[in-house]
Amino acid sequence: MKIVLAYSGGLDTTVAIRWLKETFNANVITVTVDVGQKDNFDDIEKRAYIAGAEKHYTIDAKKEFAEKFIAYAVKMNALYEDVYPLATALARPLIAQKVVEIARKENADTIAHGSTSKGNDQVRFDLAVKALYPEARIIAPARIWKMTRETELEYAKQKGIPVKSESSKYSIDENLWGRSIEGDIISDPSVEVPEDAFEWTKRKSTEKIKLTVEFERGVPVAINNEKMELVKLIQVLNEVAGSRGFGRVEHLENRVVGFKSREVYEAPAALVLIYSHKDLEKSTYSPLELRFKKIIDAQWSDLVYEGLWYEPLRETLELAGDNLNKWVSGEVQVEIEGSGMRILGRKPKYSPFSDKIASYNKGWYPTDEMAKGFIEIFGMHSLLTREVRSE
Ligand code: ARG
């Protein structure tokens, strides 16, 4: 039996290598997908072999993650329950896709991942594998074994398996688009998240910073007039905005699996880009388009959160999103100061805004007659309804 394991290099998946090997008498092939997490991939590979992997792959998927997943997250203003930029959720279908590719190449009929039975990630992972490799058997060791963190550490020690030395007390998931932090004392939603939970958003400077973000067809292409590939642009923004302390999010989140959970995130670039993009959209669209876009944005975000990346509706939502975003080009100026971000101004390329029409000082003015007639007819529904209800 051959098993391909989605391997993060953390405690759970490292223990899983040996556990799978022994429980199923299997050959285990590990796949680590680089989606921008700040890890040492050589160390991860070494750990995989010491734990018992037969073969290991490291796949750099940063560019694909940015261009095929994050670009849509920006176009669709993806914020689950209005706050969470979906970093973890977005990367899961891509990781699953890479693991499936290796499984097919290696003729392996079984795929394994480290998710537990309480999280959303198992749903995202299982559903993506089912869509891409329906014949595959899926094993999630952490759903089967009854080990706590302590027993896992004990197991690792017993078997001589190395664990990541600077292992955090929190459960961390990280990629280009954000860092998710769960567990330990922050599971209690009334507790203020302690500083030691944060890594990307430590305030290194109190100086305000002004940035110009340029978009082309809804996708960010330059910062301060410097054109950059999307991966680079996100890395630069995470660094710059994060160093001011900007980018923290925490809320009591409604998970797919039926309960609420305290979730904490750091996502400086994601928030700067989504807030700026939303402003540019508002400056560009007709009011009807703007209202419609809010609905499809929320649908897209929910579907991604829920692990339904392969739900056919996604394509339809994206087609509509692309069609609207064709006109979302131009610049947005923002200021970041500590944990806050302000929009200072914008220069949309295709805006129906007209100074001549909007200004109080010049140009076009409706006549008194036009204004009166408009107001009378505009308010008629409300006034007539009110009238029949007055007793
Ligand atoms: N609540 C977030 C989500 O469902 C973050 C999950 C974090 N995952 C993790 N393995 N620590 O997308």
GROMACS .gro file of C-alpha atoms and ligand atoms in nm:
model
  403
    1MET     CA    1   0.000   0.000   0.000
    2LYS     CA    2   0.119   0.345  -0.093
    3ILE     CA    3  -0.003   0.654   0.091
    4VAL     CA    4   0.061   1.013  -0.013
    5LEU     CA    5   0.050   1.241   0.290
    6ALA     CA    6   0.000   1.619   0.283
    7TYR     CA    7   0.290   1.703   0.510
    8SER     CA    8   0.324   2.036   0.688
    9GLY     CA    9   0.625   1.940   0.896
   10GLY     CA   10   0.437   2.002   1.222
   11LEU     CA   11   0.389   1.761   1.509
   12ASP     CA   12   0.064   1.597   1.389
   13THR     CA   13   0.178   1.515   1.038
   14THR     CA   14   0.526   1.409   1.150
   15VAL     CA   15   0.378   1.159   1.393
   16ALA     CA   16   0.134   1.059   1.117
   17ILE     CA   17   0.418   0.941   0.891
   18ARG     CA   18   0.522   0.672   1.135
   19TRP     CA   19   0.168   0.595   1.247
   20LEU     CA   20   0.049   0.538   0.887
   21LYS     CA   21   0.350   0.326   0.810
   22GLU     CA   22   0.295   0.102   1.111
   23THR     CA   23  -0.084   0.092   1.114
   24PHE     CA   24  -0.130   0.015   0.745
   25ASN     CA   25   0.205  -0.143   0.672
   26ALA     CA   26   0.234   0.120   0.401
   27ASN     CA   27   0.494   0.315   0.212
   28VAL     CA   28   0.444   0.681   0.291
   29ILE     CA   29   0.526   0.955   0.041
   30THR     CA   30   0.519   1.307   0.185
   31VAL     CA   31   0.429   1.623  -0.003
   32THR     CA   32   0.494   1.969   0.136
   33VAL     CA   33   0.335   2.250  -0.060
   34ASP     CA   34   0.498   2.590  -0.030
   35VAL     CA   35   0.214   2.842  -0.030
   36GLY     CA   36   0.427   3.111   0.132
   37GLN     CA   37   0.455   2.982   0.489
   38LYS     CA   38   0.777   3.091   0.657
   39ASP     CA   39   0.925   2.745   0.705
   40ASN     CA   40   1.258   2.582   0.641
   41PHE     CA   41   1.173   2.331   0.368
   42ASP     CA   42   1.508   2.149   0.392
   43ASP     CA   43   1.447   2.080   0.761
   44ILE     CA   44   1.096   1.963   0.680
   45GLU     CA   45   1.229   1.720   0.422
   46LYS     CA   46   1.490   1.585   0.664
   47ARG     CA   47   1.227   1.538   0.933
   48ALA     CA   48   1.003   1.349   0.689
   49TYR     CA   49   1.278   1.100   0.607
   50ILE     CA   50   1.379   1.048   0.969
   51ALA     CA   51   1.014   0.988   1.061
   52GLY     CA   52   0.999   0.719   0.795
   53ALA     CA   53   0.894   0.868   0.461
   54GLU     CA   54   0.991   0.666   0.156
   55LYS     CA   55   1.004   0.970  -0.069
   56HIS     CA   56   0.943   1.342  -0.021
   57TYR     CA   57   0.831   1.621  -0.252
   58THR     CA   58   0.847   1.997  -0.190
   59ILE     CA   59   0.634   2.191  -0.433
   60ASP     CA   60   0.660   2.564  -0.474
   61ALA     CA   61   0.302   2.674  -0.544
   62LYS     CA   62   0.329   3.039  -0.439
   63LYS     CA   63   0.278   3.182  -0.784
   64GLU     CA   64  -0.019   2.960  -0.857
   65PHE     CA   65  -0.166   3.037  -0.515
   66ALA     CA   66  -0.138   3.410  -0.579
   67GLU     CA   67  -0.259   3.413  -0.936
   68LYS     CA   68  -0.538   3.154  -0.929
   69PHE     CA   69  -0.665   3.183  -0.572
   70ILE     CA   70  -0.564   3.511  -0.408
   71ALA     CA   71  -0.639   3.718  -0.719
   72TYR     CA   72  -1.002   3.601  -0.692
   73ALA     CA   73  -1.007   3.661  -0.319
   74VAL     CA   74  -0.929   4.025  -0.400
   75LYS     CA   75  -1.173   4.050  -0.690
   76MET     CA   76  -1.447   3.899  -0.472
   77ASN     CA   77  -1.351   4.095  -0.155
   78ALA     CA   78  -1.337   3.765   0.027
   79LEU     CA   79  -1.403   3.824   0.396
   80TYR     CA   80  -1.588   3.543   0.573
   81GLU     CA   81  -1.843   3.685   0.814
   82ASP     CA   82  -1.714   4.028   0.710
   83VAL     CA   83  -1.373   3.988   0.874
   84TYR     CA   84  -1.170   3.675   0.794
   85PRO     CA   85  -0.973   3.698   0.466
   86LEU     CA   86  -0.981   3.317   0.424
   87ALA     CA   87  -0.607   3.248   0.405
   88THR     CA   88  -0.629   2.893   0.541
   89ALA     CA   89  -0.947   2.811   0.350
   90LEU     CA   90  -0.806   2.929   0.015
   91ALA     CA   91  -0.489   2.722   0.031
   92ARG     CA   92  -0.657   2.389   0.108
   93PRO     CA   93  -0.792   2.309  -0.239
   94LEU     CA   94  -0.453   2.394  -0.392
   95ILE     CA   95  -0.265   2.173  -0.145
   96ALA     CA   96  -0.513   1.893  -0.215
   97GLN     CA   97  -0.462   1.939  -0.589
   98LYS     CA   98  -0.083   1.908  -0.558
   99VAL     CA   99  -0.112   1.602  -0.336
  100VAL     CA  100  -0.350   1.439  -0.584
  101GLU     CA  101  -0.108   1.509  -0.870
  102ILE     CA  102   0.170   1.329  -0.683
  103ALA     CA  103  -0.060   1.043  -0.584
  104ARG     CA  104  -0.153   0.983  -0.948
  105LYS     CA  105   0.208   1.006  -1.058
  106GLU     CA  106   0.317   0.760  -0.789
  107ASN     CA  107   0.024   0.525  -0.847
  108ALA     CA  108  -0.090   0.566  -0.490
  109ASP     CA  109  -0.455   0.500  -0.418
  110THR     CA  110  -0.460   0.651  -0.071
  111ILE     CA  111  -0.430   1.011   0.042
  112ALA     CA  112  -0.375   1.125   0.398
  113HIS     CA  113  -0.389   1.461   0.574
  114GLY     CA  114  -0.344   1.591   0.926
  115SER     CA  115  -0.682   1.755   0.990
  116THR     CA  116  -0.885   1.672   1.298
  117SER     CA  117  -1.256   1.596   1.316
  118LYS     CA  118  -1.341   1.931   1.475
  119GLY     CA  119  -1.211   2.162   1.206
  120ASN     CA  120  -1.312   2.306   0.872
  121ASP     CA  121  -0.992   2.192   0.706
  122GLN     CA  122  -1.096   1.826   0.691
  123VAL     CA  123  -1.406   1.929   0.495
  124ARG     CA  124  -1.202   2.137   0.249
  125PHE     CA  125  -0.941   1.870   0.206
  126ASP     CA  126  -1.171   1.569   0.176
  127LEU     CA  127  -1.405   1.745  -0.069
  128ALA     CA  128  -1.121   1.862  -0.293
  129VAL     CA  129  -0.973   1.511  -0.305
  130LYS     CA  130  -1.317   1.362  -0.378
  131ALA     CA  131  -1.357   1.604  -0.669
  132LEU     CA  132  -1.011   1.544  -0.818
  133TYR     CA  133  -0.950   1.177  -0.739
  134PRO     CA  134  -1.282   1.014  -0.655
  135GLU     CA  135  -1.140   0.662  -0.639
  136ALA     CA  136  -0.886   0.753  -0.373
  137ARG     CA  137  -0.921   0.639  -0.016
  138ILE     CA  138  -0.879   0.922   0.233
  139ILE     CA  139  -0.722   0.869   0.572
  140ALA     CA  140  -0.709   1.139   0.837
  141PRO     CA  141  -0.499   0.984   1.116
  142ALA     CA  142  -0.592   1.253   1.369
  143ARG     CA  143  -0.958   1.156   1.323
  144ILE     CA  144  -0.874   0.797   1.411
  145TRP     CA  145  -0.605   0.793   1.674
  146LYS     CA  146  -0.685   0.906   2.023
  147MET     CA  147  -0.371   1.103   2.096
  148THR     CA  148  -0.350   1.440   2.266
  149ARG     CA  149  -0.063   1.675   2.202
  150GLU     CA  150   0.114   1.524   2.503
  151THR     CA  151   0.072   1.165   2.386
  152GLU     CA  152   0.186   1.264   2.038
  153LEU     CA  153   0.504   1.410   2.187
  154GLU     CA  154   0.549   1.094   2.391
  155TYR     CA  155   0.498   0.880   2.077
  156ALA     CA  156   0.752   1.087   1.886
  157LYS     CA  157   1.005   1.053   2.166
  158GLN     CA  158   0.956   0.679   2.191
  159LYS     CA  159   1.005   0.627   1.819
  160GLY     CA  160   1.294   0.871   1.789
  161ILE     CA  161   1.101   1.106   1.562
  162PRO     CA  162   1.227   1.465   1.559
  163VAL     CA  163   0.974   1.741   1.621
  164LYS     CA  164   0.997   2.104   1.520
  165SER     CA  165   1.197   2.266   1.799
  166GLU     CA  166   1.028   2.605   1.827
  167SER     CA  167   0.684   2.442   1.836
  168SER     CA  168   0.432   2.707   1.945
  169LYS     CA  169   0.169   2.653   2.212
  170TYR     CA  170  -0.087   2.776   1.961
  171SER     CA  171  -0.207   2.592   1.654
  172ILE     CA  172  -0.074   2.793   1.362
  173ASP     CA  173  -0.149   2.778   0.993
  174GLU     CA  174   0.037   3.017   0.768
  175ASN     CA  175   0.058   3.113   0.403
  176LEU     CA  176   0.113   3.416   0.182
  177TRP     CA  177  -0.238   3.549   0.250
  178GLY     CA  178  -0.236   3.526   0.628
  179ARG     CA  179  -0.157   3.356   0.953
  180SER     CA  180  -0.428   3.175   1.153
  181ILE     CA  181  -0.382   3.129   1.527
  182GLU     CA  182  -0.594   2.902   1.746
  183GLY     CA  183  -0.584   2.716   2.073
  184ASP     CA  184  -0.438   2.750   2.421
  185ILE     CA  185  -0.583   3.039   2.622
  186ILE     CA  186  -0.718   3.226   2.320
  187SER     CA  187  -0.988   2.960   2.277
  188ASP     CA  188  -1.169   3.159   2.547
  189PRO     CA  189  -1.337   3.439   2.352
  190SER     CA  190  -1.337   3.674   2.651
  191VAL     CA  191  -0.959   3.668   2.686
  192GLU     CA  192  -0.756   3.940   2.516
  193VAL     CA  193  -0.515   3.779   2.271
  194PRO     CA  194  -0.165   3.804   2.424
  195GLU     CA  195   0.119   3.958   2.223
  196ASP     CA  196   0.303   3.627   2.202
  197ALA     CA  197   0.036   3.497   1.966
  198PHE     CA  198   0.135   3.748   1.699
  199GLU     CA  199   0.427   3.733   1.464
  200TRP     CA  200   0.346   3.930   1.150
  201THR     CA  201   0.195   4.234   1.317
  202LYS     CA  202   0.439   4.340   1.586
  203ARG     CA  203   0.457   4.717   1.591
  204LYS     CA  204   0.816   4.801   1.504
  205SER     CA  205   0.750   5.164   1.424
  206THR     CA  206   0.484   5.418   1.518
  207GLU     CA  207   0.548   5.624   1.206
  208LYS     CA  208   0.248   5.661   0.976
  209ILE     CA  209   0.290   5.528   0.630
  210LYS     CA  210   0.124   5.634   0.305
  211LEU     CA  211   0.088   5.387   0.020
  212THR     CA  212  -0.054   5.396  -0.330
  213VAL     CA  213  -0.203   5.070  -0.448
  214GLU     CA  214  -0.266   5.030  -0.819
  215PHE     CA  215  -0.516   4.783  -0.963
  216GLU     CA  216  -0.569   4.655  -1.316
  217ARG     CA  217  -0.898   4.477  -1.382
  218GLY     CA  218  -0.948   4.420  -1.011
  219VAL     CA  219  -0.602   4.277  -0.944
  220PRO     CA  220  -0.327   4.467  -0.758
  221VAL     CA  221  -0.026   4.532  -0.983
  222ALA     CA  222   0.185   4.804  -0.819
  223ILE     CA  223   0.270   4.966  -0.487
  224ASN     CA  224   0.388   5.327  -0.493
  225ASN     CA  225   0.409   5.310  -0.873
  226GLU     CA  226   0.642   5.014  -0.862
  227LYS     CA  227   0.508   4.723  -1.066
  228MET     CA  228   0.547   4.389  -0.890
  229GLU     CA  229   0.446   4.029  -0.939
  230LEU     CA  230   0.154   3.944  -0.714
  231VAL     CA  231   0.359   3.719  -0.481
  232LYS     CA  232   0.616   3.993  -0.426
  233LEU     CA  233   0.352   4.263  -0.386
  234ILE     CA  234   0.179   4.066  -0.111
  235GLN     CA  235   0.508   3.992   0.066
  236VAL     CA  236   0.603   4.361   0.058
  237LEU     CA  237   0.265   4.471   0.192
  238ASN     CA  238   0.267   4.209   0.470
  239GLU     CA  239   0.605   4.339   0.576
  240VAL     CA  240   0.531   4.711   0.552
  241ALA     CA  241   0.177   4.715   0.694
  242GLY     CA  242   0.257   4.441   0.947
  243SER     CA  243   0.555   4.636   1.084
  244ARG     CA  244   0.311   4.912   1.190
  245GLY     CA  245   0.096   4.662   1.379
  246PHE     CA  246  -0.177   4.658   1.116
  247GLY     CA  247  -0.360   4.343   1.010
  248ARG     CA  248  -0.502   4.178   1.321
  249VAL     CA  249  -0.846   4.020   1.322
  250GLU     CA  250  -1.023   3.820   1.590
  251HIS     CA  251  -1.381   3.706   1.620
  252LEU     CA  252  -1.611   3.429   1.729
  253GLU     CA  253  -1.642   3.238   1.405
  254ASN     CA  254  -1.918   3.007   1.284
  255ARG     CA  255  -1.743   2.693   1.170
  256VAL     CA  256  -1.883   2.455   0.908
  257VAL     CA  257  -1.882   2.174   1.162
  258GLY     CA  258  -2.162   2.317   1.370
  259PHE     CA  259  -2.017   2.533   1.643
  260LYS     CA  260  -1.860   2.870   1.716
  261SER     CA  261  -1.490   2.906   1.780
  262ARG     CA  262  -1.259   3.193   1.871
  263GLU     CA  263  -1.031   3.259   1.575
  264VAL     CA  264  -0.740   3.498   1.547
  265TYR     CA  265  -0.567   3.610   1.228
  266GLU     CA  266  -0.287   3.826   1.099
  267ALA     CA  267  -0.338   3.937   0.741
  268PRO     CA  268  -0.193   4.283   0.674
  269ALA     CA  269  -0.165   4.259   0.294
  270ALA     CA  270  -0.505   4.093   0.255
  271LEU     CA  271  -0.681   4.369   0.449
  272VAL     CA  272  -0.501   4.656   0.274
  273LEU     CA  273  -0.579   4.505  -0.066
  274ILE     CA  274  -0.941   4.413   0.000
  275TYR     CA  275  -1.028   4.750   0.159
  276SER     CA  276  -0.862   4.939  -0.128
  277HIS     CA  277  -1.023   4.719  -0.389
  278LYS     CA  278  -1.366   4.768  -0.234
  279ASP     CA  279  -1.317   5.144  -0.249
  280LEU     CA  280  -1.218   5.132  -0.612
  281GLU     CA  281  -1.519   4.915  -0.695
  282LYS     CA  282  -1.753   5.155  -0.522
  283SER     CA  283  -1.602   5.441  -0.720
  284THR     CA  284  -1.650   5.251  -1.044
  285TYR     CA  285  -1.977   5.058  -1.039
  286SER     CA  286  -2.330   5.172  -1.086
  287PRO     CA  287  -2.528   5.149  -0.760
  288LEU     CA  288  -2.710   4.841  -0.890
  289GLU     CA  289  -2.384   4.670  -0.978
  290LEU     CA  290  -2.247   4.754  -0.635
  291ARG     CA  291  -2.544   4.599  -0.456
  292PHE     CA  292  -2.530   4.289  -0.673
  293LYS     CA  293  -2.156   4.252  -0.619
  294LYS     CA  294  -2.200   4.245  -0.241
  295ILE     CA  295  -2.429   3.945  -0.275
  296ILE     CA  296  -2.198   3.746  -0.502
  297ASP     CA  297  -1.895   3.838  -0.290
  298ALA     CA  298  -2.060   3.693   0.018
  299GLN     CA  299  -2.165   3.380  -0.172
  300TRP     CA  300  -1.815   3.328  -0.303
  301SER     CA  301  -1.659   3.374   0.042
  302ASP     CA  302  -1.905   3.136   0.209
  303LEU     CA  303  -1.848   2.871  -0.052
  304VAL     CA  304  -1.470   2.892  -0.016
  305TYR     CA  305  -1.495   2.886   0.363
  306GLU     CA  306  -1.718   2.582   0.350
  307GLY     CA  307  -1.471   2.385   0.141
  308LEU     CA  308  -1.694   2.389  -0.167
  309TRP     CA  309  -1.421   2.504  -0.405
  310TYR     CA  310  -1.544   2.254  -0.665
  311GLU     CA  311  -1.909   2.358  -0.636
  312PRO     CA  312  -2.008   2.458  -0.992
  313LEU     CA  313  -2.160   2.787  -0.875
  314ARG     CA  314  -1.810   2.920  -0.807
  315GLU     CA  315  -1.739   2.948  -1.177
  316THR     CA  316  -2.060   3.140  -1.239
  317LEU     CA  317  -1.985   3.380  -0.955
  318GLU     CA  318  -1.632   3.432  -1.087
  319LEU     CA  319  -1.755   3.498  -1.439
  320ALA     CA  320  -1.979   3.773  -1.305
  321GLY     CA  321  -1.695   3.895  -1.083
  322ASP     CA  322  -1.453   3.907  -1.377
  323ASN     CA  323  -1.700   4.089  -1.593
  324LEU     CA  324  -1.750   4.361  -1.334
  325ASN     CA  325  -1.382   4.378  -1.242
  326LYS     CA  326  -1.294   4.456  -1.606
  327TRP     CA  327  -1.357   4.817  -1.508
  328VAL     CA  328  -1.183   4.816  -1.171
  329SER     CA  329  -0.854   4.984  -1.260
  330GLY     CA  330  -0.676   5.280  -1.107
  331GLU     CA  331  -0.513   5.385  -0.783
  332VAL     CA  332  -0.610   5.408  -0.420
  333GLN     CA  333  -0.409   5.606  -0.166
  334VAL     CA  334  -0.410   5.471   0.187
  335GLU     CA  335  -0.258   5.562   0.519
  336ILE     CA  336  -0.163   5.307   0.780
  337GLU     CA  337  -0.114   5.411   1.137
  338GLY     CA  338  -0.090   5.144   1.402
  339SER     CA  339  -0.385   4.909   1.385
  340GLY     CA  340  -0.584   5.143   1.162
  341MET     CA  341  -0.601   5.204   0.791
  342ARG     CA  342  -0.760   5.503   0.624
  343ILE     CA  343  -0.837   5.563   0.260
  344LEU     CA  344  -0.705   5.904   0.162
  345GLY     CA  345  -0.824   5.922  -0.197
  346ARG     CA  346  -0.865   5.735  -0.522
  347LYS     CA  347  -0.813   5.775  -0.896
  348PRO     CA  348  -1.040   5.526  -1.068
  349LYS     CA  349  -0.987   5.486  -1.440
  350TYR     CA  350  -1.353   5.426  -1.527
  351SER     CA  351  -1.561   5.622  -1.280
  352PRO     CA  352  -1.898   5.779  -1.362
  353PHE     CA  353  -1.810   6.046  -1.106
  354SER     CA  354  -1.829   6.390  -1.262
  355ASP     CA  355  -1.704   6.697  -1.087
  356LYS     CA  356  -1.926   6.910  -1.307
  357ILE     CA  357  -2.234   6.722  -1.194
  358ALA     CA  358  -2.146   6.675  -0.827
  359SER     CA  359  -1.994   7.016  -0.742
  360TYR     CA  360  -2.203   7.278  -0.559
  361ASN     CA  361  -2.011   7.554  -0.730
  362LYS     CA  362  -2.030   7.487  -1.094
  363GLY     CA  363  -2.190   7.336  -1.397
  364TRP     CA  364  -2.508   7.139  -1.406
  365TYR     CA  365  -2.798   7.215  -1.171
  366PRO     CA  366  -3.145   7.055  -1.192
  367THR     CA  367  -3.409   7.330  -1.214
  368ASP     CA  368  -3.645   7.385  -0.921
  369GLU     CA  369  -3.922   7.225  -1.126
  370MET     CA  370  -3.716   6.916  -1.208
  371ALA     CA  371  -3.618   6.874  -0.844
  372LYS     CA  372  -3.975   6.914  -0.714
  373GLY     CA  373  -4.118   6.671  -0.969
  374PHE     CA  374  -3.850   6.415  -0.898
  375ILE     CA  375  -3.897   6.433  -0.521
  376GLU     CA  376  -4.274   6.408  -0.546
  377ILE     CA  377  -4.267   6.094  -0.754
  378PHE     CA  378  -3.968   5.945  -0.572
  379GLY     CA  379  -4.138   5.974  -0.231
  380MET     CA  380  -4.484   5.867  -0.347
  381HIS     CA  381  -4.460   5.498  -0.243
  382SER     CA  382  -4.364   5.586   0.111
  383LEU     CA  383  -4.610   5.870   0.158
  384LEU     CA  384  -4.906   5.674   0.018
  385THR     CA  385  -4.825   5.373   0.233
  386ARG     CA  386  -4.795   5.592   0.540
  387GLU     CA  387  -5.123   5.762   0.464
  388VAL     CA  388  -5.339   5.449   0.453
  389ARG     CA  389  -5.193   5.341   0.783
  390SER     CA  390  -5.272   5.658   0.978
  391GLU     CA  391  -5.572   5.601   1.200
  392ARG     N1  392  -1.074   2.905   1.131
  392ARG     C1  393  -0.990   2.916   1.019
  392ARG     C2  394  -1.046   2.841   0.902
  392ARG     O1  395  -1.127   2.758   0.920
  392ARG     C3  396  -0.847   2.881   1.048
  392ARG     C4  397  -0.815   2.736   1.058
  392ARG     C5  398  -0.675   2.720   1.102
  392ARG     N2  399  -0.627   2.589   1.074
  392ARG     C6  400  -0.534   2.530   1.143
  392ARG     N3  401  -0.497   2.413   1.102
  392ARG     N4  402  -0.479   2.582   1.249
  392ARG     O2  403  -1.010   2.867   0.790
   0.00000   0.00000   0.00000
